Amino acid sequence: MKVTDHIKNANGKTLFSFEIVPPVKGKKIQDLYDNIDPLMEFNPPFIDVTTSREEYVYVDKEGLYEKNITRMRPGTVGICASIKHKFDVDTIPHVICGGFTKAETEYMLIDCHYLGIDNVMALRGDAMKEEQYFKPTDGGNVYASDLVSQIQNLNKGQYLLDDVQGEDKSDFCVGVAGYPEKHLEAPSFMSDLKRLKQKVDAGADYVVTQMFFDNKKYFEFVEAAREIGINVPIIPGIKPIAVKRHLQLLPQIFSLDLPQDLVDAVESCKNNADVRQVGVEWAIQQSKELKAAGVPVLHYYSMGKSNNIKAIAKAIF
Ligand code: FAD
């Protein structure tokens, strides 16, 4: 079922969902199942599965290092299919522009359509680790809005080659990313918001936000989005802080601000077990306020570990 239908059917009740990351190549999928299992009692209507960019690896070839390219966490669509059937839950593959030609994206979308996947999350993807800026792939989509257009064309039965007019149309519900504290590359909050409007105008059906730690940022973002005519559901993304290093990493990677009270609480922790507790309590407070404000879904970034998400869900749902 489409995310937008799940939201409609909930009649104003806040739903629980979460995002998982495929295992590193060579690791068993059972670990992923073991982390999803304890969260199923909170009835997530859907689970997101991320897609990672390819990266460079250096292979020792008789003393000379050869630069190779590989995707370390493949399997997004396969994982979506396996979880959908194992847990009887909708799954949402993340589709990214970076590293994929439009033709490869079309094949992935066709796989999703055949598998009965109703939703996809359309993203640009980040720059590769070794690169300072995002470089579009030759023959690939440049921005997430281009990807949304490609998906909507497929929904109309329009495949990439002009002479293929499909009678079997997909009907994907499309999610896109939104940034309460603006995307790190955007010159201003408002220009980023206008880019979000472009994605919605291209056919995005809902927005999931980047993580934020101060609900005020989310509320202001939603208000500003409504003012410029973005009328689709805006789902808040929540991440519990889990290790002290997050104090440096999260602002650096996601260009976001951490509230001073949270920074103080984390800094006063003796070990990472204490940090996890602080992170869980902070996320519970955030979730309570967001739920009281009537958000459609609370979406958690689990990073593959379910203990802290379970503790939060238990307090909220
Ligand atoms: P876009 O919407 O294309 O925007 C990228 C930047 O370009 C922004 O600064 C925007 O303002 C600007 N821009 C947009 N359109 C134009 C235009 N026409 N001209 C000029 N500037 C423009 N990454 C992954 O690799 N895999 C994942 O699975 C994944 N999942 C995510 C899930 C969520 C909920 C979120 C919030 C992020 C996720 N990301 C993921 C990260 C995401 O790929 C990065 O944040 C990326 O840098 C931007 O993606 P986007 O889809 O927002 O890009």
Coordinates of N, CA, C and O and ligand atoms in Angstrom, one line a residue, residues 19 50-51 53 94 96 121-126 143-144 177 179 183 185-186 192 195 198-199 208-210 301, ligand 1:
E19 N 14.1 3.1 9.3 CA 15.0 2.9 8.1 C 16.1 2.0 8.4 O 16.7 2.1 9.5
T50 N 17.9 1.7 2.7 CA 18.8 2.7 2.0 C 19.6 2.0 0.9 O 19.7 0.8 0.8
T51 N 20.1 2.9 0.0 CA 21.0 2.5 -1.1 C 22.3 3.2 -0.9 O 22.2 4.5 -0.7
R53 N 26.1 4.5 -2.1 CA 26.9 4.8 -3.3 C 28.1 3.8 -3.4 O 28.5 3.3 -2.4
H94 N 15.3 2.9 -1.4 CA 15.8 4.2 -1.7 C 16.5 4.1 -3.1 O 17.3 3.2 -3.3
I96 N 18.8 6.1 -5.8 CA 19.6 7.3 -5.9 C 20.1 7.6 -7.3 O 20.2 6.7 -8.1
M121 N 11.7 5.9 -2.6 CA 12.2 7.2 -2.0 C 13.2 7.6 -3.1 O 14.2 6.9 -3.3
A122 N 13.0 8.8 -3.6 CA 13.9 9.3 -4.7 C 14.9 10.3 -4.2 O 14.5 11.4 -3.7
L123 N 16.2 10.0 -4.3 CA 17.3 10.8 -3.7 C 18.4 11.1 -4.7 O 18.6 10.2 -5.6
R124 N 19.1 12.2 -4.5 CA 20.2 12.4 -5.4 C 21.4 11.5 -5.0 O 22.2 11.0 -5.8
G125 N 21.6 11.3 -3.6 CA 22.8 10.7 -3.1 C 23.9 11.7 -2.8 O 23.8 12.8 -3.3
D126 N 24.9 11.3 -2.1 CA 25.9 12.2 -1.7 C 27.1 12.1 -2.7 O 27.1 11.2 -3.5
Y143 N 19.7 15.7 -10.4 CA 19.0 16.1 -9.2 C 17.9 15.1 -8.9 O 17.4 14.4 -9.8
A144 N 17.5 15.1 -7.6 CA 16.4 14.2 -7.2 C 15.1 14.5 -8.0 O 14.3 13.6 -8.3
A177 N 13.5 13.8 0.0 CA 14.1 14.3 1.3 C 13.9 15.8 1.4 O 13.9 16.5 0.5
Y179 N 14.9 19.2 4.3 CA 16.0 19.5 5.2 C 15.6 20.7 6.1 O 15.7 21.9 5.7
H183 N 19.8 21.9 3.2 CA 20.8 20.9 2.7 C 22.2 21.6 2.7 O 22.3 22.8 2.5
E185 N 24.6 21.9 0.8 CA 25.2 22.6 -0.3 C 24.3 23.8 -0.7 O 24.7 24.6 -1.6
A186 N 23.1 23.9 -0.1 CA 22.2 25.0 -0.6 C 22.7 26.3 -0.1 O 23.1 26.5 1.0
D192 N 16.7 26.2 -0.9 CA 16.6 24.8 -0.7 C 15.1 24.4 -0.7 O 14.7 23.4 -1.2
R195 N 13.7 24.3 -4.0 CA 14.1 23.0 -4.7 C 13.2 21.9 -4.2 O 12.9 21.0 -5.0
Q198 N 10.1 22.1 -6.1 CA 10.3 21.5 -7.5 C 10.1 20.0 -7.5 O 9.5 19.5 -8.4
K199 N 10.6 19.4 -6.4 CA 10.5 17.9 -6.4 C 9.0 17.5 -6.2 O 8.5 16.6 -6.8
V208 N 10.3 13.1 3.6 CA 10.8 12.6 4.9 C 12.0 13.6 5.2 O 12.8 13.8 4.3
T209 N 12.1 14.0 6.4 CA 13.1 15.0 6.7 C 14.4 14.4 7.2 O 14.4 13.3 7.7
Q210 N 15.5 15.1 7.0 CA 16.7 14.8 7.5 C 16.6 14.9 9.1 O 15.6 15.5 9.6
Y301 N 15.8 6.7 12.3 CA 17.0 6.2 11.6 C 17.6 5.2 12.5 O 18.2 5.5 13.6
Ligands
FAD1 P1 18.4 17.1 -4.3 O1 17.0 17.3 -3.9 O2 18.7 16.9 -5.7 O3 19.2 18.4 -3.7 C1 20.6 18.4 -3.7 C2 21.1 19.8 -3.6 O4 21.0 20.4 -4.8 C3 20.4 20.7 -2.6 O5 21.3 21.6 -2.0 C4 19.4 21.4 -3.4 O6 19.0 22.7 -2.9 C5 20.1 21.6 -4.7 N1 19.3 21.5 -5.9 C6 18.2 20.7 -6.2 N2 17.8 20.9 -7.4 C7 18.6 21.9 -8.0 C8 18.7 22.5 -9.3 N3 17.8 22.2 -10.2 N4 19.7 23.4 -9.5 C9 20.6 23.7 -8.5 N5 20.5 23.2 -7.3 C10 19.6 22.3 -7.1 N6 21.8 9.1 0.5 C11 22.1 7.9 0.0 O7 23.2 7.8 -0.7 N7 21.3 6.8 0.1 C12 20.2 6.8 0.8 O8 19.5 5.8 0.9 C13 19.8 8.0 1.4 N8 18.6 8.1 2.1 C14 18.2 9.3 2.6 C15 17.0 9.4 3.3 C16 16.5 10.7 3.8 C17 15.2 10.8 4.5 C18 17.4 11.8 3.7 C19 17.0 13.1 4.3 C20 18.6 11.7 3.0 C21 19.0 10.5 2.5 N9 20.2 10.4 1.8 C22 20.6 9.2 1.2 C23 21.1 11.5 1.7 C24 20.9 12.3 0.4 O9 21.2 11.6 -0.7 C25 21.8 13.6 0.5 O10 21.4 14.4 1.5 C26 22.1 14.3 -0.8 O11 23.2 15.1 -0.6 C27 21.0 15.2 -1.3 O12 19.9 14.4 -1.8 P2 18.5 15.0 -2.2 O13 17.7 13.9 -2.7 O14 18.0 15.9 -1.2 O15 19.0 15.9 -3.4

